[in-house]
Structures are given as structure tokens and as C-alpha cells.
Tab-separated table of C-alpha atoms in Angstrom:
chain	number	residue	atom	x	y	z
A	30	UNK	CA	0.000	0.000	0.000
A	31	UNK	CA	1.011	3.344	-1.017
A	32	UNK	CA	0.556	6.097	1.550
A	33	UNK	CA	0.587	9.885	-0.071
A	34	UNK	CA	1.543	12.677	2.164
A	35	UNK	CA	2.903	16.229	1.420
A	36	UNK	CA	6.152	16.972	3.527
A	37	UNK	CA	7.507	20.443	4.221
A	38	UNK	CA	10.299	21.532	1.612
A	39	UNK	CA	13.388	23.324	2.802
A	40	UNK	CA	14.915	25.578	0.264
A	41	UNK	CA	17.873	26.445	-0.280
A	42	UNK	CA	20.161	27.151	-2.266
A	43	UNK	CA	23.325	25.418	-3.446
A	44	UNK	CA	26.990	27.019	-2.618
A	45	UNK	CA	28.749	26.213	-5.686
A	46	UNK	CA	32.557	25.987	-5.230
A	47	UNK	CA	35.177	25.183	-7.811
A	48	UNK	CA	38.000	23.384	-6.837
A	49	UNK	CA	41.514	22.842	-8.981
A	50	UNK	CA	42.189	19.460	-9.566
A	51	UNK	CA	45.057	19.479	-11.891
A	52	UNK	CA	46.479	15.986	-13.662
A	53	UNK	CA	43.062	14.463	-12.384
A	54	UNK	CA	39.668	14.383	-13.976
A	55	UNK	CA	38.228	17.701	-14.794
A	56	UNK	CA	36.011	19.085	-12.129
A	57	UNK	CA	32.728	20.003	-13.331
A	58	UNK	CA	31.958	22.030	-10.193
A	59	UNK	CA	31.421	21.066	-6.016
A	60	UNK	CA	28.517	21.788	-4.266
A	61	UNK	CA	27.785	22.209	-0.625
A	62	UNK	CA	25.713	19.715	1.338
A	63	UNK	CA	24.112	20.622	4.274
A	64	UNK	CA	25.776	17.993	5.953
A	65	UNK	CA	27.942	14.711	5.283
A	66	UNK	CA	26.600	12.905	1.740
A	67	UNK	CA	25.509	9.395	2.376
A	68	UNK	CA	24.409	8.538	-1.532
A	69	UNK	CA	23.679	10.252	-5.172
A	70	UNK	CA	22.367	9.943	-8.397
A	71	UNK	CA	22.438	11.202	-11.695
A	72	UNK	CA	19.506	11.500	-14.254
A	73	UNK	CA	19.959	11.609	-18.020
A	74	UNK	CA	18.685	14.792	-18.034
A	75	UNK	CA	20.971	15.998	-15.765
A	76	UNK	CA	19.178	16.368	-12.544
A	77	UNK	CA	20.993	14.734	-9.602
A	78	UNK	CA	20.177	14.057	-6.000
A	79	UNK	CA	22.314	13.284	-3.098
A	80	UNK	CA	20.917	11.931	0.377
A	81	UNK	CA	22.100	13.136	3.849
A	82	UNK	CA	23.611	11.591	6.807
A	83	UNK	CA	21.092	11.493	9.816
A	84	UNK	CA	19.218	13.757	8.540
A	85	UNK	CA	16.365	12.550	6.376
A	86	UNK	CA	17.336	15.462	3.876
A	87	UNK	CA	17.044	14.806	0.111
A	88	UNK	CA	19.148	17.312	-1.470
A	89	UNK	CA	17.797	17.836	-5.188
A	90	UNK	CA	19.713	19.557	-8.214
A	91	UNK	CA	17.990	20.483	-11.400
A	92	UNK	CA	19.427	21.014	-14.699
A	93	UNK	CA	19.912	24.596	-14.081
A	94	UNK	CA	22.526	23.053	-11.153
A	95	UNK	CA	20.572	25.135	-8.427
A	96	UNK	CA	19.470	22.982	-5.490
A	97	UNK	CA	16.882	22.601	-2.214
A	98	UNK	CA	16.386	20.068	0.429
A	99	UNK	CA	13.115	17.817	1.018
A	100	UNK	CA	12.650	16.610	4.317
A	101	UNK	CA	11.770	12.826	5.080
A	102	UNK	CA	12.352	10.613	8.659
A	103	UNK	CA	15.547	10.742	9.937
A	104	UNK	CA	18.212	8.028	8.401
A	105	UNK	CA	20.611	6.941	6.247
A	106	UNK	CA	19.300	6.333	2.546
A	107	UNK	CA	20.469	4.755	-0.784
A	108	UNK	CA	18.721	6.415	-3.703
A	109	UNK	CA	17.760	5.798	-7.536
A	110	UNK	CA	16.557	8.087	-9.906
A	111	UNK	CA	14.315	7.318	-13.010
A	112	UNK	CA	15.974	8.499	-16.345
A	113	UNK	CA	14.317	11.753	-16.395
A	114	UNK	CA	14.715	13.158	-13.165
A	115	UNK	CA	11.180	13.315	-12.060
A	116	UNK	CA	10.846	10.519	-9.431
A	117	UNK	CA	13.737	9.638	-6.898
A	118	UNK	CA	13.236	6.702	-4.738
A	119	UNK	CA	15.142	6.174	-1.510
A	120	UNK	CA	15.911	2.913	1.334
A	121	UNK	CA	17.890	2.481	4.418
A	122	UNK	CA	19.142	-0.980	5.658
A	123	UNK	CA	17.098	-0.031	8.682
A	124	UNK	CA	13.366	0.456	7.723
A	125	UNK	CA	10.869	-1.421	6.426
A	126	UNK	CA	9.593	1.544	3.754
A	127	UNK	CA	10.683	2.802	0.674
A	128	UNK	CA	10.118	6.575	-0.092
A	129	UNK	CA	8.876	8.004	-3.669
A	130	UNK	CA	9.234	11.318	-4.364
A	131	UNK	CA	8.162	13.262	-7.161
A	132	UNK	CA	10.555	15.810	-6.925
A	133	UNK	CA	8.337	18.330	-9.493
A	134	UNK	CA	5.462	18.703	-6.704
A	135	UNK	CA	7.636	17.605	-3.494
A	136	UNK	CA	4.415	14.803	-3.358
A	137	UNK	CA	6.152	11.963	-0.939
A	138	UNK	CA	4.679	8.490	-0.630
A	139	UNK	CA	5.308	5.703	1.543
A	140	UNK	CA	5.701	1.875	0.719
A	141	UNK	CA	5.788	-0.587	3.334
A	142	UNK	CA	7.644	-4.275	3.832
A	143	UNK	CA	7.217	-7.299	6.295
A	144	UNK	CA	11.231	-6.948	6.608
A	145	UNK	CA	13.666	-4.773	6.855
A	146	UNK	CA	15.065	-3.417	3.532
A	147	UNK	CA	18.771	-3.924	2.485
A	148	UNK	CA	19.133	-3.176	-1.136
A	149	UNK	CA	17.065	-1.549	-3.886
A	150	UNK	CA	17.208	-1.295	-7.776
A	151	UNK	CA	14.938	-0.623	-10.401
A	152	UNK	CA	15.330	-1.865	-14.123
A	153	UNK	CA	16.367	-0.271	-16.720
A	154	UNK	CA	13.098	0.027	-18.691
A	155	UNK	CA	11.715	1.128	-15.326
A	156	UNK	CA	9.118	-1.205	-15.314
A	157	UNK	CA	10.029	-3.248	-12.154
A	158	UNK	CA	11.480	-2.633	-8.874
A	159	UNK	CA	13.816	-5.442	-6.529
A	160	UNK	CA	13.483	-4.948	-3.078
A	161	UNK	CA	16.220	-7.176	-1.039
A	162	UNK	CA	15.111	-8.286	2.297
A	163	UNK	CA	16.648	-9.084	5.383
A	164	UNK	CA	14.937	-12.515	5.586
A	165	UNK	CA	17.311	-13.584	2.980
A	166	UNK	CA	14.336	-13.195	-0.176
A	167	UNK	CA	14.387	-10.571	-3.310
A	168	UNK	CA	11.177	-8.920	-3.747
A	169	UNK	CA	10.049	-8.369	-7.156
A	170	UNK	CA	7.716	-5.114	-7.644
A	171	UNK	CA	5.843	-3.516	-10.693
A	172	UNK	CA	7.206	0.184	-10.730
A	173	UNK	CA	3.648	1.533	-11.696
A	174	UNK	CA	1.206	0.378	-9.611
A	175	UNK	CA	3.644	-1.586	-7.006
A	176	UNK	CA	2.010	-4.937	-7.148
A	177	UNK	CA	4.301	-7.211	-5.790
A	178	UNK	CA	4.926	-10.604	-8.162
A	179	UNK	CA	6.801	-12.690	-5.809
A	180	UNK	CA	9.751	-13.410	-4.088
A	181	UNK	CA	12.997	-15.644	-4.802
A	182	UNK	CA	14.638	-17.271	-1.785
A	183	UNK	CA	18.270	-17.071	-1.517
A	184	UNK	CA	21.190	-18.563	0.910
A	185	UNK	CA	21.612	-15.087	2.687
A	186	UNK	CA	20.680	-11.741	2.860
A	187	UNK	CA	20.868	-9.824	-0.335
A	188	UNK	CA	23.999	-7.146	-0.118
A	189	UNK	CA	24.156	-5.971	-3.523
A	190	UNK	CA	21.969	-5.753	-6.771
A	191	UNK	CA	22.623	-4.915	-10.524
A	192	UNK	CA	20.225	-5.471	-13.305
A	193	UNK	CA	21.397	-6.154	-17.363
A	194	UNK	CA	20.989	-3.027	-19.704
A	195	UNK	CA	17.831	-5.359	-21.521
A	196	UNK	CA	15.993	-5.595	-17.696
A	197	UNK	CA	15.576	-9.532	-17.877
A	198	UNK	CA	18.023	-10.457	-15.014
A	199	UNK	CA	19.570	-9.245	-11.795
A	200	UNK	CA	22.750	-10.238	-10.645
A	201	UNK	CA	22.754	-10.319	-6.766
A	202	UNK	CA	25.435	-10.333	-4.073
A	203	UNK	CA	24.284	-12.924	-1.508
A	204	UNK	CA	25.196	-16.459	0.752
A	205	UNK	CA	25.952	-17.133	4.151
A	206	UNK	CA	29.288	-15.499	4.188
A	207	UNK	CA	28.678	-12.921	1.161
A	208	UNK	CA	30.232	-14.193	-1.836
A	209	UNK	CA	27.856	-15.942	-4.144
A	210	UNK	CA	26.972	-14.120	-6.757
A	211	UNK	CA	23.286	-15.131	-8.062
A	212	UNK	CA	21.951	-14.965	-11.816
A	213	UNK	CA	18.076	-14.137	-11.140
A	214	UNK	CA	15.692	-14.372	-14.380
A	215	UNK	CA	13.270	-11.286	-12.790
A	216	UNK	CA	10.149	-12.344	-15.006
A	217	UNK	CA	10.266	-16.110	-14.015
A	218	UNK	CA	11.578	-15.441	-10.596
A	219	UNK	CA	14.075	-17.738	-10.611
A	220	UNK	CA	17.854	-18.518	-10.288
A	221	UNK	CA	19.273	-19.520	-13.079
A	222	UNK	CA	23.237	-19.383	-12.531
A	223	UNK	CA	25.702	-18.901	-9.413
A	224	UNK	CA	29.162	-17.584	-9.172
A	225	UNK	CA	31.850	-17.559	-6.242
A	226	UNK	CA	34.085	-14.680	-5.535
A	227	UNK	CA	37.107	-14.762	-3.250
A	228	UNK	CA	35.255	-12.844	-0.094
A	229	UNK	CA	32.574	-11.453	0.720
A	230	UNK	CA	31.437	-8.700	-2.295
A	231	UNK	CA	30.299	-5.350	-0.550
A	232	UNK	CA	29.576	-3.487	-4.599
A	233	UNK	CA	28.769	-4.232	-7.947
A	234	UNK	CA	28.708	-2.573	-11.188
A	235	UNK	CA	27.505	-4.308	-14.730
A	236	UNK	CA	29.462	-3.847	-17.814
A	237	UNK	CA	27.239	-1.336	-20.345
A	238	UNK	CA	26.586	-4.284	-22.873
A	239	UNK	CA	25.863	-6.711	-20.025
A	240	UNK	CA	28.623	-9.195	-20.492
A	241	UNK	CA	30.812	-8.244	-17.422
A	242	UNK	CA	30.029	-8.226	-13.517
A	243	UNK	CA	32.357	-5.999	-11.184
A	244	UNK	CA	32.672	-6.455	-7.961
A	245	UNK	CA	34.331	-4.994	-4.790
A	246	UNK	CA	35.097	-8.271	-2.459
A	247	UNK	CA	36.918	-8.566	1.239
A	248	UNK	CA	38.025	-11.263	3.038
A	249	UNK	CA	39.828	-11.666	6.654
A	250	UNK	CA	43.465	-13.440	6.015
A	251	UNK	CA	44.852	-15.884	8.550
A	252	UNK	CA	46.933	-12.672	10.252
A	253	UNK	CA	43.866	-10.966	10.416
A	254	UNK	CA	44.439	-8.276	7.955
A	255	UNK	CA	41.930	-7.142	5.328
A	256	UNK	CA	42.560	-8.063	1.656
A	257	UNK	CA	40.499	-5.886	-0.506
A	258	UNK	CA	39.947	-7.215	-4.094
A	259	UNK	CA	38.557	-5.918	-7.897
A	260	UNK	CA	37.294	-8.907	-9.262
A	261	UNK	CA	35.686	-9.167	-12.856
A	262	UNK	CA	32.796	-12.079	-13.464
A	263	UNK	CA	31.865	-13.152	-17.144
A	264	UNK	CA	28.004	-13.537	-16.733
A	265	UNK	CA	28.246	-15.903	-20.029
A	266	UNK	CA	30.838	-18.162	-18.734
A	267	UNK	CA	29.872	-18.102	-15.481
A	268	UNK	CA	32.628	-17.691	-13.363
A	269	UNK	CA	35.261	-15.098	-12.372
A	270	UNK	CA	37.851	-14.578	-14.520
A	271	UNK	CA	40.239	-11.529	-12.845
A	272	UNK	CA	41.005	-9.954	-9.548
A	273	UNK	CA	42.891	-7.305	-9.060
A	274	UNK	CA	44.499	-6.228	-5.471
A	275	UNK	CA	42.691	-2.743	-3.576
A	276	UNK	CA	45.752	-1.149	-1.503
A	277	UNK	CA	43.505	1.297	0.686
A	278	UNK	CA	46.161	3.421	3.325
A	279	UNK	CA	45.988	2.503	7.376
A	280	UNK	CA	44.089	-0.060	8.556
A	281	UNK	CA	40.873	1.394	9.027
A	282	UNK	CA	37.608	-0.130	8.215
A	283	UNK	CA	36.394	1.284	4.258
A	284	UNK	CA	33.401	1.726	2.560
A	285	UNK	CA	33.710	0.957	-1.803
A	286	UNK	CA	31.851	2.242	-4.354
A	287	UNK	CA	31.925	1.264	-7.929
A	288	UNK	CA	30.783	2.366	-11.341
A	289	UNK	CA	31.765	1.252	-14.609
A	290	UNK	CA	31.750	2.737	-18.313
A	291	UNK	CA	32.680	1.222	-21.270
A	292	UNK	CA	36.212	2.002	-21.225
A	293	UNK	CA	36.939	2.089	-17.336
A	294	UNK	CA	36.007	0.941	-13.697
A	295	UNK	CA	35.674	3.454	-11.284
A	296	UNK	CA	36.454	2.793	-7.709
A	297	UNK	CA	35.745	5.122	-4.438
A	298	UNK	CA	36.776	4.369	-0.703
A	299	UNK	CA	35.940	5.960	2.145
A	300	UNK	CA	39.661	5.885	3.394
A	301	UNK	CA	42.202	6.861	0.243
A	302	UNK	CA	43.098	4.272	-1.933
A	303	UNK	CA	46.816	4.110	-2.462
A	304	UNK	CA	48.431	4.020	-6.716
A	305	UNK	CA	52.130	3.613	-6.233
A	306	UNK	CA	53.202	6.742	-4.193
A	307	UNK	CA	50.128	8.144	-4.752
A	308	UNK	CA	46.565	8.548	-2.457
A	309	UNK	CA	43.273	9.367	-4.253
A	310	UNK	CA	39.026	8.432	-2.601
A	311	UNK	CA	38.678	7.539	-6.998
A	312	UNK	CA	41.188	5.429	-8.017
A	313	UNK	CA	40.164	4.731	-12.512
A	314	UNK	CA	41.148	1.081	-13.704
A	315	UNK	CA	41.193	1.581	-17.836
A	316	UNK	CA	39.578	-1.326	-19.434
A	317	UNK	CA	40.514	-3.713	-22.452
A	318	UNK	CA	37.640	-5.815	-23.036
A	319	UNK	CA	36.887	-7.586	-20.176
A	320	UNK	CA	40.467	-6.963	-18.495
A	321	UNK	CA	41.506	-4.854	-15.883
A	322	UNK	CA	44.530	-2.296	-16.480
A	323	UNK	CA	46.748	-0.543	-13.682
A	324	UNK	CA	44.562	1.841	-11.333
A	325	UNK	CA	45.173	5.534	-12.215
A	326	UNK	CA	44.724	8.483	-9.223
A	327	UNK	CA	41.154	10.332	-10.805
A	328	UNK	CA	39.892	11.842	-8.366
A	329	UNK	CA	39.768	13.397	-4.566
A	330	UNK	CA	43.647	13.437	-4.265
A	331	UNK	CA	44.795	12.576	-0.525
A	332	UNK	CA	41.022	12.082	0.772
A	333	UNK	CA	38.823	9.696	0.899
A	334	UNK	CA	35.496	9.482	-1.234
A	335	UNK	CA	32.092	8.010	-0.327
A	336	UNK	CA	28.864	7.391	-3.209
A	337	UNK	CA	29.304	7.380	-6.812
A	338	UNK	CA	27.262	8.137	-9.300
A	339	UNK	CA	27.438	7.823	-13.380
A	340	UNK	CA	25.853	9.227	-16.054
A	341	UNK	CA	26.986	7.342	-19.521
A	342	UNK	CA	25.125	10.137	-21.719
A	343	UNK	CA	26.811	13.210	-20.709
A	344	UNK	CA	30.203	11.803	-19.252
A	345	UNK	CA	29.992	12.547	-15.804
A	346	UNK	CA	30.603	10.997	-12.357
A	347	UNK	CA	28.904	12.317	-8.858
A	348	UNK	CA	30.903	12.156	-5.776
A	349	UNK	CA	30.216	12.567	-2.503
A	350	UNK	CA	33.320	14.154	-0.942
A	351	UNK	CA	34.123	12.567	2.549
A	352	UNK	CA	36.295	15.564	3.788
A	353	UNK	CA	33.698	18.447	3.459
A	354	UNK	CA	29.802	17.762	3.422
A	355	UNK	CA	29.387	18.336	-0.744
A	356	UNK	CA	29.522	15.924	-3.696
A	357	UNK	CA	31.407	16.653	-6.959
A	358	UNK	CA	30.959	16.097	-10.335
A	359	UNK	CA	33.831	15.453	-12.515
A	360	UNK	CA	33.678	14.707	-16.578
A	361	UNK	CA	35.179	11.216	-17.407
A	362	UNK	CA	36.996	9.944	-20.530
């Protein structure tokens, strides 16, 4: 059930700060949050929306770049964004609803669950939403009326989801200890392959055409470091077929983030990844095919970075900046 209520709208406006980031990517322009970013998306047409920390603030940019709050309940959100901008839908790993809002008219509505929510994604064709829930099922959702089709059962609580560019299956992060990686045919609601990965997978991005799954995986070694891995799944042959090392600085616990293009990988960490004498929150891995080149510094030199965000039409990445509350957008190759 849908629940429709108008919320009060906060507005204001965006502090727009440019910031030189020579040999890097080229900085489209930083914005001011009102306080630390937790997650963002990009539109195709440009609009883009970031989520705040504690807050239950949805900060909203048009394509005239100037921006306003909305104000939901207080937490910690993921958010999509349908192609054009016009709806924005948001979950936290803690609640058992799902916000719409139509950012136009500020209308907010309210879905509920029987669980707790831990990962959303909507298809490509925007036709069907995926809930994951935290008694280890993955909900399946019609985007227009939200009638719920079923549910498919799965070996552990769903941690990440991607969807192919044609909207027929999602590829979902899963198992007792976090590293299976499910092949779900969405219409028949059904598994239909598995993959292993080295650790447990925390992100995943899906190659444009389909063909590739990336994924950010960790595992404890017998020492009891952290080994942080890259590692590169070929949905038609089923299995993994690269993995490349993650050398984040300290030893402090991370957050990844991970988007990919057609000709690169791009990876975010909430503690700065390290390229040979170099520190950088968005570390670029070039692609050849399906394989992996050396990581390149891209972005957020000597920081960290949290949320990423791409948009494949107009070249650009979103990132929420971990060292001031604001999220940048830089142009990418």
C-alpha cells in the first residue's frame, strides 16, 4: 500500500565551489551539502540528487545546477533516480519503507515491507522494482502500480543488486558469508546461474553491454588483515575470470563504491586508496575488453570518497566528498 503525504520543503540554495584538480579528472563544479553525503544519483537529463547523513534530507539539483532540500524521517538512505529526473526513490538498511518522491510537486509516498530493507534497484526500462530483504528473499515489484509478483529465496541476505541493460536479469550479491553471486531471471523469478568470488562482495557494477560483472570483495586473512579485491565475473561463462588487489592506506575499516563505463572501472573508498606513491578516494582502472589495467589516481587526491554516481550520456561521475559535506561532479573519458 502506497501512503501519499505532502512533507515540508526546505529551500535552499546550493553554494557552488570550484576546486583545482590538476592531472586528475576535470572538475565540473562542487557543491555544498548541508551535511555529510551518504548517496547520489544522476539522471539523463541531468538532474541529480544526493541523500544526507542522519538527517532525512534529500538534497535535489535540477538542470539549471541550483538545489533545495526535502525533508523525510531521519536516516541513512540509498537512492535511484528514473531516467528523467522526475521521481527519486530512496531505502535504508534499517526500515521497512521505501520513499517516492516526485521531486516536481515535493508529493512523498510511503511503501511498506514485512522486513527490513537492504538493497534496492529498479530496471532499466523502469518497469520493475527489486526490493532485497533481510529474511534472505528478493522482492520483485511492478514500478507503476507496485504490485508485488513474488519473491525468490536465496542462501543469505541480499547485499548488492545490478540489473542487465535489456531488464531480464539481476545479478545479486548474496550467501551465508557474502560471496555468491546469483543470476536471477526477474520475469520467471528464478535462479538460473551462481558464481563464487574470493570474499565477501560489498559493490557491484555491470558492464554497459551486459557481459561483465564488477565487484568490490573482502576477506579476513589468517593474520587478520583485510585483503580488498577488484574482481571481474563473465556472466556468459559463469565464473570469475580476474582480480585485481585494492591497496587502501591505514588499517581502518572502508566503505567501496563502484561504477563502470565502457572504457573504465571506477572505484571510491571511504579511506584513500593508495596508486604507487600516490593517495586518491577515486582510483580509474582503464579497461581492455573484459580486463583490468593498472589503477590511475582520478579523483579526490589525498582524501577519501564516499557514493558514486554515473551518467553514460553526458560523461559525468557524482561524488560525494568525505572531507567536506558536498559531492562533486567530474567529466570522465
Amino acid at each position: 500500500m502506497i501512503k501519499n503525504s505532502n512533507r515540508a520543503v526546505l529551500c535552499a540554495a546550493a553554494a557552488l565551489v570550484v576546486v583545482a584538480s590538476p592531472a586528475l579528472a576535470q572538475n565540473l563544479g562542487t557543491f555544498a551539502l548541508p551535511a555529510a553525503g551518504v548517496d547520489i544519483a544522476i539522471a539523463r537529463s541531468g538532474a541529480a540528487v544526493a541523500t544526507i547523513s542522519g538527517s532525512g534530507l534529500l538534497w535535489v539539483q535540477d538542470s539549471t545546477e541550483t538545489g533545495r532540500t526535502i525533508t523525510l524521517d531521519p536516516n541513512d538512505y540509498s537512492v535511484v533516480l528514473t531516467r528523467d529526473g522526475s521521481i527519486a526513490r530512496l531505502q535504508s538498511a534499517t526500515s521497512k519503507s521505501m520513499y517516492e518522491v516526485q521531486l516536481a510537486s515535493d508529493l512523498v509516498s510511503l511503501r511498506s515491507y514485512s522486513a527490513d530493507t537492504t538493497v534496492l534497484a529498479v530496471t532499466p526500462d523502469e518497469k520493475t522494482i527489486l526490493t532485497g530483504l533481510v529474511d534472505n528473499t528478493l522482492l520483485v515489484t511492478t514500478a507503476e502500480l507496485y504490485v508485488d509478483l513474488g519473491t525468490v529465496a536465496l542462501e543469505g541476505v541480499p547485499r548488492a543488486v545490478v540489473i542487465s541493460p535489456n531488464s531480464k536479469f539481476a545479478f545479486v550479491a548474496t550467501g551465508v558469508a557474502g560471496n555468491k553471486l546469483v543470476k536471477i531471471n526477474i520475469s520467471k523469478r528464478t535462479i538460473v546461474q551462481k558464481m563464487r568470488s574470493a570474499g565477501a562482495i560489498s559493490r557491484l557494477a555491470i558492464a554497459p553491454n551486459g557481459a561483465f560483472i564488477y565487484a568490490t570483495v573482502s576477506r579476513t586473512l589468517s593474520d587478520g588483515s583485510t585483503r580488498h579485491t577488484l574482481e571481474v565475473f563473465d556472466v556468459a561463462r559463469g565464473s570469475r575470470v580476474q582480480s585485481r588487489k585494492i591497496q587502501v592506506a591505514g588499517g581502518q575499516p572502508t566503505t567501496f563504491d563502484i561504477e563502470a563505463s565502457k572504457s573504465s572501472i571506477y572505484l571510491s573508498s571511504t579511506q584513500p586508496l593508495v596508486v604507487g606513491s600516490r593517495e586518491a578516494g577515486v582510483i580509474r582502472f582503464p579497461l581492455s575488453t573484459s580486463t583490468l589495467g593498472s589503477p590511475k589516481v582520478f579523483a579526490n587526491p589525498a582524501t577519501g570518497a564516499g557514493a558514486l554516481a554515473i551518467n553514460l550520456t553526458t560523461k559525468k561521475l557524482g561524488v560525494v566528498n568525505t572531507a567536506s559535506p558536498s559531492v562533486t561532479f567530474v567529466k570522465i573519458p
